[in-house]
Amino acid sequence: MRKPATRPTLSVVPSASALPRPPDALALLGALPMPLLAIDNRNRVRYVNPAAEEFLGISASQLATLGLMDLLPADNPLFLMIDQARRDEMIVADRDLSIEGPRVRKVGISVQVAPLPEEPGTVILLMQDASTARALDRQLTFRSAARSVSGMAAILAHEVKNPLSGIRGAAQLLETSVAVADRELAVLIRDEADRIRALVDRMEMFGDKPIERGAVNIHRVLEHVRRLAQSGFAARIRFAEVYDPSLPPVWGNRDQLVQVVLNLIKNAAEAIASAGTEHGEIVLMTSYEHGVWLTVPSSERRVHLPLVVAVRDNGPGVPDDIKPHLFEPFVSGKPSGSGLGLALVAKIVGDHGGLIEVESRPSRTEVRLHLPVVPDEDGEAAV
Ligand SMILES: Nc1ncnc2c1ncn2[C@@H]1O[C@H](COP(=O)(O)OP(=O)(O)OP(=O)(O)O)[C@@H](O)[C@H]1O
Ligand SMILES: [Mg+2]
């Protein structure tokens, strides 16, 4: 299935007639903090915004005399992406690209190429620096960290769970037989045994069992978790939903996706609560992005990940010392956190063949998941 490169209408966006007159388009592009170039049908630079001048380190007047061929070697994958965007009239994106030529040297950048329907053959390029790509790298690294947890969980389950149920049973017996003054101690032993068991149970979720997949309506998953959250740990927080109602189902495991969304919403709610943010808000978003592909390491295969599910909060942001280790197991900035939530999210999303991006600054933390759609009958992921 190939969809035209139209963007979904989002339910919260007011209709065009309700909007005031927009600012001048060139002024908007000039202020855009993302590097943007327009490339004509002969691969010459037609327009470049100030962010792109700065990003490439080349002035607009110089760029006006150049073509992409002057900036990049002919075998750079960017040319293929541009051709595909022109030919199929769709948005094409890739990460971790290098632009290395005599004038420019940029590595690990993310690029989106979109056709400009009003001017056939012309495409726009949006570029993004390495930070996003680095976040993805990190996620891949942490998948191996998650694997080490799965080995440990198997040992713990064996070595800890059995004796633990003995300890718990003994404490329960003591509760009924010891003097009232000591009963509190017996209860303490039972409660702590329960806590350890819950921890081992969570670690067992890192197991290496293959996932059972089906078509999952991600909006139902989000609704389910939102209701759960609002009747419990996030009762005082306002929720907003920005859904693309035409989204196809995710190719995934419903229970595991519930677990993922629950962990993300829990983190968002805990961050808001920890800072005492007055108007705490969590925004749940879904959208369809045509051009996100993941190159599967050590193979030529590229997987299409068009479904985006995002959870955003206006809490204080991820602490700087946690950021580089965000997905590692047992890393937590909370006094009683186990630090397993995001490690599990990374493991599950990784098992689904998806990707995670995190952007965080004070008052705005957004976790974006890129997930696959249900494959066609011939096994190809739908595009
Ligand atoms: N939305 C967020 N805003 C701010 N910080 C966050 C957010 N999400 C995660 N973090 C930081 O990342 C750390 C790791 O999160 P993770 O979910 O892995 O563990 P945890 O929440 O501490 O414990 P657990 O999820 O096991 O109860 C958190 O302790 C917190 O410091
Ligand atoms: Mg957590």
Short mmCIF file of N, CA, C and O in Angstrom, two decimals, residues 131-197:
data_model
loop_
_atom_site.label_atom_id
_atom_site.label_comp_id
_atom_site.label_asym_id
_atom_site.label_seq_id
_atom_site.Cartn_x
_atom_site.Cartn_y
_atom_site.Cartn_z
N SER A 131 22.34 15.03 17.19
CA SER A 131 21.82 14.64 18.51
C SER A 131 20.77 13.55 18.44
O SER A 131 20.80 12.60 19.20
N THR A 132 19.84 13.68 17.47
CA THR A 132 18.80 12.67 17.36
C THR A 132 19.43 11.33 17.03
O THR A 132 19.11 10.30 17.62
N ALA A 133 20.34 11.37 16.05
CA ALA A 133 20.97 10.12 15.64
C ALA A 133 21.72 9.50 16.81
O ALA A 133 21.72 8.29 17.00
N ARG A 134 22.34 10.38 17.61
CA ARG A 134 23.07 9.84 18.77
C ARG A 134 22.11 9.15 19.73
O ARG A 134 22.40 8.10 20.27
N ALA A 135 20.93 9.77 19.91
CA ALA A 135 19.94 9.16 20.81
C ALA A 135 19.60 7.76 20.32
O ALA A 135 19.43 6.84 21.10
N LEU A 136 19.50 7.62 18.97
CA LEU A 136 19.15 6.31 18.42
C LEU A 136 20.29 5.33 18.65
O LEU A 136 20.07 4.19 19.04
N ASP A 137 21.50 5.78 18.44
CA ASP A 137 22.66 4.93 18.69
C ASP A 137 22.62 4.39 20.09
O ASP A 137 22.82 3.23 20.35
N ARG A 138 22.34 5.33 20.99
CA ARG A 138 22.34 4.96 22.40
C ARG A 138 21.32 3.87 22.64
O ARG A 138 21.56 2.92 23.33
N GLN A 139 20.16 4.07 21.98
CA GLN A 139 19.12 3.09 22.21
C GLN A 139 19.56 1.70 21.76
O GLN A 139 19.29 0.71 22.43
N LEU A 140 20.28 1.66 20.63
CA LEU A 140 20.75 0.36 20.17
C LEU A 140 21.74 -0.23 21.16
O LEU A 140 21.73 -1.42 21.44
N THR A 141 22.61 0.62 21.74
CA THR A 141 23.57 0.13 22.72
C THR A 141 22.84 -0.43 23.93
O THR A 141 23.20 -1.46 24.47
N PHE A 142 21.78 0.28 24.33
CA PHE A 142 21.12 -0.14 25.56
C PHE A 142 20.33 -1.42 25.38
O PHE A 142 19.99 -2.08 26.34
N ARG A 143 20.07 -1.75 24.13
CA ARG A 143 19.40 -3.02 23.92
C ARG A 143 20.28 -4.14 24.45
O ARG A 143 19.82 -5.10 25.03
N SER A 144 21.60 -3.98 24.25
CA SER A 144 22.48 -5.04 24.75
C SER A 144 22.51 -5.00 26.27
O SER A 144 22.61 -6.03 26.93
N ALA A 145 22.39 -3.78 26.84
CA ALA A 145 22.33 -3.71 28.30
C ALA A 145 21.09 -4.45 28.79
O ALA A 145 21.14 -5.20 29.77
N ALA A 146 19.98 -4.27 28.05
CA ALA A 146 18.75 -4.95 28.44
C ALA A 146 18.93 -6.46 28.37
O ALA A 146 18.42 -7.20 29.20
N ARG A 147 19.70 -6.90 27.38
CA ARG A 147 19.93 -8.35 27.27
C ARG A 147 20.67 -8.88 28.48
O ARG A 147 20.40 -9.96 28.96
N SER A 148 21.62 -8.08 28.99
CA SER A 148 22.35 -8.58 30.15
C SER A 148 21.41 -8.69 31.34
O SER A 148 21.57 -9.56 32.19
N VAL A 149 20.39 -7.83 31.39
CA VAL A 149 19.41 -7.95 32.47
C VAL A 149 18.65 -9.26 32.33
O VAL A 149 18.34 -9.92 33.31
N SER A 150 18.36 -9.64 31.07
CA SER A 150 17.54 -10.84 30.91
C SER A 150 18.27 -12.07 31.46
O SER A 150 17.66 -12.94 32.07
N GLY A 151 19.60 -12.13 31.28
CA GLY A 151 20.35 -13.25 31.84
C GLY A 151 20.31 -13.22 33.35
O GLY A 151 20.08 -14.25 34.01
N MET A 152 20.46 -12.01 33.89
CA MET A 152 20.48 -11.89 35.34
C MET A 152 19.12 -12.25 35.92
O MET A 152 19.01 -12.86 36.97
N ALA A 153 18.06 -11.85 35.20
CA ALA A 153 16.72 -12.12 35.71
C ALA A 153 16.48 -13.62 35.84
O ALA A 153 15.86 -14.08 36.80
N ALA A 154 17.01 -14.38 34.88
CA ALA A 154 16.80 -15.82 34.93
C ALA A 154 17.48 -16.39 36.18
O ALA A 154 16.90 -17.24 36.89
N ILE A 155 18.67 -15.90 36.49
CA ILE A 155 19.36 -16.38 37.69
C ILE A 155 18.61 -15.97 38.94
O ILE A 155 18.36 -16.77 39.84
N LEU A 156 18.19 -14.70 38.94
CA LEU A 156 17.48 -14.21 40.13
C LEU A 156 16.21 -15.00 40.37
O LEU A 156 15.89 -15.37 41.50
N ALA A 157 15.49 -15.25 39.27
CA ALA A 157 14.23 -15.95 39.41
C ALA A 157 14.48 -17.29 40.11
O ALA A 157 13.73 -17.70 41.00
N HIS A 158 15.55 -17.92 39.72
CA HIS A 158 15.87 -19.23 40.27
C HIS A 158 16.38 -19.13 41.70
O HIS A 158 15.92 -19.81 42.60
N GLU A 159 17.34 -18.24 41.90
CA GLU A 159 18.04 -18.19 43.17
C GLU A 159 17.33 -17.37 44.24
O GLU A 159 17.61 -17.50 45.41
N VAL A 160 16.50 -16.45 43.81
CA VAL A 160 15.89 -15.55 44.80
C VAL A 160 14.42 -15.87 45.05
O VAL A 160 13.97 -15.91 46.18
N LYS A 161 13.69 -16.15 43.97
CA LYS A 161 12.24 -16.25 44.14
C LYS A 161 11.85 -17.40 45.07
O LYS A 161 10.99 -17.23 45.93
N ASN A 162 12.49 -18.55 44.89
CA ASN A 162 12.09 -19.70 45.70
C ASN A 162 12.36 -19.47 47.19
O ASN A 162 11.44 -19.58 48.00
N PRO A 163 13.63 -19.14 47.56
CA PRO A 163 13.85 -18.87 48.98
C PRO A 163 12.97 -17.74 49.49
O PRO A 163 12.51 -17.77 50.64
N LEU A 164 12.67 -16.78 48.60
CA LEU A 164 11.88 -15.63 49.04
C LEU A 164 10.48 -16.05 49.46
O LEU A 164 9.95 -15.54 50.45
N SER A 165 9.91 -17.00 48.72
CA SER A 165 8.55 -17.38 49.14
C SER A 165 8.61 -18.09 50.49
O SER A 165 7.67 -17.97 51.29
N GLY A 166 9.73 -18.79 50.77
CA GLY A 166 9.90 -19.39 52.09
C GLY A 166 9.95 -18.32 53.18
O GLY A 166 9.26 -18.41 54.20
N ILE A 167 10.75 -17.30 52.92
CA ILE A 167 10.90 -16.21 53.91
C ILE A 167 9.55 -15.54 54.15
O ILE A 167 9.14 -15.28 55.27
N ARG A 168 8.82 -15.31 53.04
CA ARG A 168 7.54 -14.63 53.16
C ARG A 168 6.55 -15.46 53.98
O ARG A 168 5.86 -14.94 54.86
N GLY A 169 6.53 -16.76 53.71
CA GLY A 169 5.62 -17.65 54.44
C GLY A 169 5.95 -17.67 55.92
O GLY A 169 5.05 -17.58 56.78
N ALA A 170 7.27 -17.72 56.22
CA ALA A 170 7.69 -17.76 57.62
C ALA A 170 7.29 -16.46 58.33
O ALA A 170 6.80 -16.48 59.46
N ALA A 171 7.46 -15.34 57.63
CA ALA A 171 7.10 -14.05 58.24
C ALA A 171 5.61 -14.00 58.53
O ALA A 171 5.18 -13.49 59.57
N GLN A 172 4.84 -14.57 57.61
CA GLN A 172 3.39 -14.57 57.80
C GLN A 172 2.98 -15.39 59.02
O GLN A 172 2.11 -15.00 59.78
N LEU A 173 3.68 -16.51 59.20
CA LEU A 173 3.41 -17.35 60.36
C LEU A 173 3.76 -16.60 61.64
O LEU A 173 3.02 -16.62 62.63
N LEU A 174 4.92 -15.93 61.59
CA LEU A 174 5.36 -15.17 62.78
C LEU A 174 4.36 -14.10 63.16
O LEU A 174 4.10 -13.86 64.34
N GLU A 175 3.78 -13.47 62.13
CA GLU A 175 2.82 -12.39 62.39
C GLU A 175 1.74 -12.83 63.36
O GLU A 175 1.28 -12.07 64.18
N THR A 176 1.34 -14.09 63.23
CA THR A 176 0.22 -14.55 64.08
C THR A 176 0.71 -15.06 65.44
O THR A 176 -0.07 -15.20 66.36
N SER A 177 2.01 -15.37 65.55
CA SER A 177 2.44 -16.00 66.80
C SER A 177 3.28 -15.09 67.70
O SER A 177 3.34 -15.32 68.90
N VAL A 178 3.93 -14.07 67.14
CA VAL A 178 4.80 -13.26 68.01
C VAL A 178 4.00 -12.25 68.82
O VAL A 178 2.82 -12.00 68.54
N ALA A 179 4.69 -11.67 69.82
CA ALA A 179 4.04 -10.65 70.64
C ALA A 179 3.68 -9.45 69.78
O ALA A 179 4.32 -9.20 68.76
N VAL A 180 2.65 -8.74 70.23
CA VAL A 180 2.15 -7.61 69.43
C VAL A 180 3.27 -6.64 69.07
O VAL A 180 3.36 -6.14 67.95
N ALA A 181 4.18 -6.39 70.01
CA ALA A 181 5.25 -5.41 69.79
C ALA A 181 6.15 -5.84 68.62
O ALA A 181 6.72 -4.99 67.93
N ASP A 182 6.28 -7.14 68.41
CA ASP A 182 7.19 -7.62 67.35
C ASP A 182 6.47 -7.85 66.02
O ASP A 182 7.10 -8.13 65.01
N ARG A 183 5.16 -7.74 66.06
CA ARG A 183 4.39 -8.04 64.86
C ARG A 183 4.79 -7.12 63.69
O ARG A 183 4.88 -7.53 62.54
N GLU A 184 5.09 -5.88 64.05
CA GLU A 184 5.47 -4.88 63.05
C GLU A 184 6.70 -5.36 62.25
O GLU A 184 6.79 -5.15 61.05
N LEU A 185 7.62 -6.02 62.97
CA LEU A 185 8.84 -6.50 62.30
C LEU A 185 8.50 -7.59 61.29
O LEU A 185 9.04 -7.64 60.19
N ALA A 186 7.59 -8.47 61.72
CA ALA A 186 7.20 -9.56 60.82
C ALA A 186 6.53 -9.00 59.57
O ALA A 186 6.77 -9.45 58.44
N VAL A 187 5.71 -7.96 59.75
CA VAL A 187 5.04 -7.33 58.61
C VAL A 187 6.07 -6.69 57.69
O VAL A 187 6.00 -6.77 56.45
N LEU A 188 7.09 -6.10 58.32
CA LEU A 188 8.15 -5.46 57.53
C LEU A 188 8.85 -6.49 56.65
O LEU A 188 9.10 -6.26 55.46
N ILE A 189 9.13 -7.67 57.22
CA ILE A 189 9.80 -8.72 56.44
C ILE A 189 8.91 -9.12 55.26
O ILE A 189 9.35 -9.25 54.13
N ARG A 190 7.61 -9.26 55.53
CA ARG A 190 6.70 -9.68 54.45
C ARG A 190 6.65 -8.63 53.34
O ARG A 190 6.76 -8.94 52.16
N ASP A 191 6.54 -7.36 53.76
CA ASP A 191 6.44 -6.29 52.76
C ASP A 191 7.70 -6.19 51.91
O ASP A 191 7.64 -6.01 50.69
N GLU A 192 8.84 -6.33 52.57
CA GLU A 192 10.10 -6.23 51.82
C GLU A 192 10.24 -7.42 50.87
O GLU A 192 10.74 -7.28 49.76
N ALA A 193 9.81 -8.60 51.34
CA ALA A 193 9.87 -9.78 50.47
C ALA A 193 8.99 -9.54 49.24
O ALA A 193 9.37 -9.87 48.11
N ASP A 194 7.83 -8.91 49.44
CA ASP A 194 6.94 -8.61 48.31
C ASP A 194 7.60 -7.64 47.34
O ASP A 194 7.46 -7.76 46.12
N ARG A 195 8.32 -6.67 47.91
CA ARG A 195 8.97 -5.67 47.06
C ARG A 195 10.04 -6.34 46.19
O ARG A 195 10.16 -6.06 45.00
N ILE A 196 10.83 -7.22 46.81
CA ILE A 196 11.89 -7.90 46.03
C ILE A 196 11.25 -8.76 44.95
O ILE A 196 11.70 -8.80 43.81
N ARG A 197 10.15 -9.42 45.30
CA ARG A 197 9.50 -10.27 44.31
C ARG A 197 8.99 -9.46 43.12
O ARG A 197 9.14 -9.85 41.97
#
